[in-house]
Amino acid sequence: MTGREPLYEKYRPRAWSDVLGQEKAVERLMLMRDRGEIAGQAYWVSGQSGTGKTTVARLIAAEIAGEWGIEELDATDLTPARLREIESGWRLTAFGKGGRAYIVNEAHGLRKDAVRQLLVMLERQPRHVAVIFTTTNDGQQSLFEGTEDAGPLLSRCVSVSLSRRGLAELFAARAKEIAEAEGLDGKPVAAYLRLVQQNRNNMRGVLQAIQSGEMKW
């Protein structure tokens, strides 16, 4: 018997129009898409935990590649040898849309030798490939303080900084909608606002609390 799908995955936005509170970032990415410039880029997506970094990264990837052309990687697993292996696959197109997209999660965990290898790789990045790094604001700061090549790496990327302002009310209203749809709602929207604030606008944490029944009684 398998467990229930986490609500934060079940209700993760599948389209740009469903992304909450990140209008500036979404508009910029849509402009790049409409100009045919979204592929062939590296992206650095940063923001507070639970505000949509993975969602934005996956939506960027979906603009470029089909399901079989998208790979999610943990930054701590990337060695120079693994990166060379990845680059060797850049010569090939993938099924579906033909592009390839690599999402590097928790980019603040990149090793120094991996960062140096990435500096070289991104100079040779082909037009059908996208590399998308995600990191928290705090993690980004620690990477920059501990790795001298972090600044040059960021300079090779399109910076997508997610907002943390004006999210509480939007997240509270959406959280209540989800709780109602799941039969887990029993409190007014003000209670959801308090829950969002307690979780520091971390929507993943909010939905985990709802799934555990916190808002039903």
mmCIF file of C-alpha atoms in Angstrom, residues 107-202:
data_model
loop_
_atom_site.group_PDB
_atom_site.id
_atom_site.type_symbol
_atom_site.label_atom_id
_atom_site.label_comp_id
_atom_site.label_asym_id
_atom_site.label_seq_id
_atom_site.Cartn_x
_atom_site.Cartn_y
_atom_site.Cartn_z
ATOM 1 C CA ALA A 107 22.716 24.753 -6.015
ATOM 2 C CA HIS A 108 24.362 26.156 -2.879
ATOM 3 C CA GLY A 109 25.642 22.586 -2.358
ATOM 4 C CA LEU A 110 27.824 22.694 -5.476
ATOM 5 C CA ARG A 111 31.416 21.614 -4.896
ATOM 6 C CA LYS A 112 34.174 24.045 -5.824
ATOM 7 C CA ASP A 113 35.523 21.748 -8.539
ATOM 8 C CA ALA A 114 32.008 21.350 -9.939
ATOM 9 C CA VAL A 115 31.574 25.118 -10.095
ATOM 10 C CA ARG A 116 34.826 25.429 -12.042
ATOM 11 C CA GLN A 117 33.698 22.710 -14.456
ATOM 12 C CA LEU A 118 30.344 24.451 -14.927
ATOM 13 C CA LEU A 119 32.094 27.695 -15.867
ATOM 14 C CA VAL A 120 33.643 25.875 -18.819
ATOM 15 C CA MET A 121 30.519 23.881 -19.704
ATOM 16 C CA LEU A 122 28.197 26.861 -19.867
ATOM 17 C CA GLU A 123 30.477 28.556 -22.384
ATOM 18 C CA ARG A 124 29.761 25.604 -24.724
ATOM 19 C CA GLN A 125 26.051 25.236 -23.996
ATOM 20 C CA PRO A 126 24.085 24.529 -27.207
ATOM 21 C CA ARG A 127 20.849 26.234 -28.187
ATOM 22 C CA HIS A 128 18.617 23.253 -27.403
ATOM 23 C CA VAL A 129 19.821 22.885 -23.783
ATOM 24 C CA ALA A 130 18.864 24.712 -20.595
ATOM 25 C CA VAL A 131 20.495 24.388 -17.182
ATOM 26 C CA ILE A 132 18.389 25.620 -14.279
ATOM 27 C CA PHE A 133 19.876 26.083 -10.826
ATOM 28 C CA THR A 134 17.659 26.539 -7.754
ATOM 29 C CA THR A 135 18.787 27.782 -4.360
ATOM 30 C CA THR A 136 17.505 29.506 -1.262
ATOM 31 C CA ASN A 137 18.556 33.078 -0.562
ATOM 32 C CA ASP A 138 20.556 31.975 2.476
ATOM 33 C CA GLY A 139 22.174 29.148 0.538
ATOM 34 C CA GLN A 140 23.147 31.472 -2.276
ATOM 35 C CA GLN A 141 24.879 33.780 0.177
ATOM 36 C CA SER A 142 26.853 30.901 1.702
ATOM 37 C CA LEU A 143 27.954 29.732 -1.748
ATOM 38 C CA PHE A 144 29.160 33.183 -2.707
ATOM 39 C CA GLU A 145 31.071 33.560 0.551
ATOM 40 C CA GLY A 146 32.751 30.159 0.261
ATOM 41 C CA THR A 147 33.470 29.795 -3.461
ATOM 42 C CA GLU A 148 35.358 32.423 -5.426
ATOM 43 C CA ASP A 149 33.990 31.156 -8.754
ATOM 44 C CA ALA A 150 30.353 31.498 -7.623
ATOM 45 C CA GLY A 151 30.121 35.082 -8.879
ATOM 46 C CA PRO A 152 31.365 34.194 -12.377
ATOM 47 C CA LEU A 153 28.929 31.260 -12.419
ATOM 48 C CA LEU A 154 26.004 33.551 -11.626
ATOM 49 C CA SER A 155 27.156 35.980 -14.324
ATOM 50 C CA ARG A 156 26.626 33.203 -16.881
ATOM 51 C CA CYS A 157 23.018 32.722 -15.771
ATOM 52 C CA VAL A 158 19.730 34.528 -16.179
ATOM 53 C CA SER A 159 18.918 35.522 -12.604
ATOM 54 C CA VAL A 160 15.321 34.780 -11.552
ATOM 55 C CA SER A 161 14.802 36.129 -8.051
ATOM 56 C CA LEU A 162 11.456 35.183 -6.535
ATOM 57 C CA SER A 163 9.576 37.718 -4.452
ATOM 58 C CA ARG A 164 8.656 37.118 -0.828
ATOM 59 C CA ARG A 165 6.386 40.149 -0.513
ATOM 60 C CA GLY A 166 2.617 40.087 -0.780
ATOM 61 C CA LEU A 167 2.431 36.304 -0.668
ATOM 62 C CA ALA A 168 0.625 35.660 2.619
ATOM 63 C CA GLU A 169 -2.906 36.562 1.523
ATOM 64 C CA LEU A 170 -2.527 34.823 -1.848
ATOM 65 C CA PHE A 171 -1.161 31.669 -0.249
ATOM 66 C CA ALA A 172 -3.838 31.668 2.470
ATOM 67 C CA ALA A 173 -6.683 31.893 -0.064
ATOM 68 C CA ARG A 174 -5.183 29.136 -2.205
ATOM 69 C CA ALA A 175 -4.508 26.941 0.818
ATOM 70 C CA LYS A 176 -8.150 27.194 1.874
ATOM 71 C CA GLU A 177 -9.291 26.259 -1.648
ATOM 72 C CA ILE A 178 -7.092 23.176 -1.556
ATOM 73 C CA ALA A 179 -8.260 22.208 1.933
ATOM 74 C CA GLU A 180 -11.882 22.509 0.813
ATOM 75 C CA ALA A 181 -11.214 20.359 -2.263
ATOM 76 C CA GLU A 182 -9.608 17.697 -0.067
ATOM 77 C CA GLY A 183 -12.279 17.732 2.638
ATOM 78 C CA LEU A 184 -9.743 19.055 5.139
ATOM 79 C CA ASP A 185 -11.206 22.508 5.730
ATOM 80 C CA GLY A 186 -12.857 23.549 8.964
ATOM 81 C CA LYS A 187 -11.553 27.019 9.711
ATOM 82 C CA PRO A 188 -11.961 30.578 8.376
ATOM 83 C CA VAL A 189 -9.461 32.125 5.989
ATOM 84 C CA ALA A 190 -7.946 34.107 8.873
ATOM 85 C CA ALA A 191 -6.694 30.827 10.329
ATOM 86 C CA TYR A 192 -5.015 30.004 7.029
ATOM 87 C CA LEU A 193 -3.366 33.412 7.015
ATOM 88 C CA ARG A 194 -1.933 32.705 10.467
ATOM 89 C CA LEU A 195 -0.742 29.296 9.253
ATOM 90 C CA VAL A 196 1.011 30.873 6.258
ATOM 91 C CA GLN A 197 2.654 33.454 8.502
ATOM 92 C CA GLN A 198 3.754 30.781 10.975
ATOM 93 C CA ASN A 199 5.379 28.942 8.061
ATOM 94 C CA ARG A 200 7.033 32.134 6.783
ATOM 95 C CA ASN A 201 5.230 31.954 3.432
ATOM 96 C CA ASN A 202 6.449 28.411 2.838
#
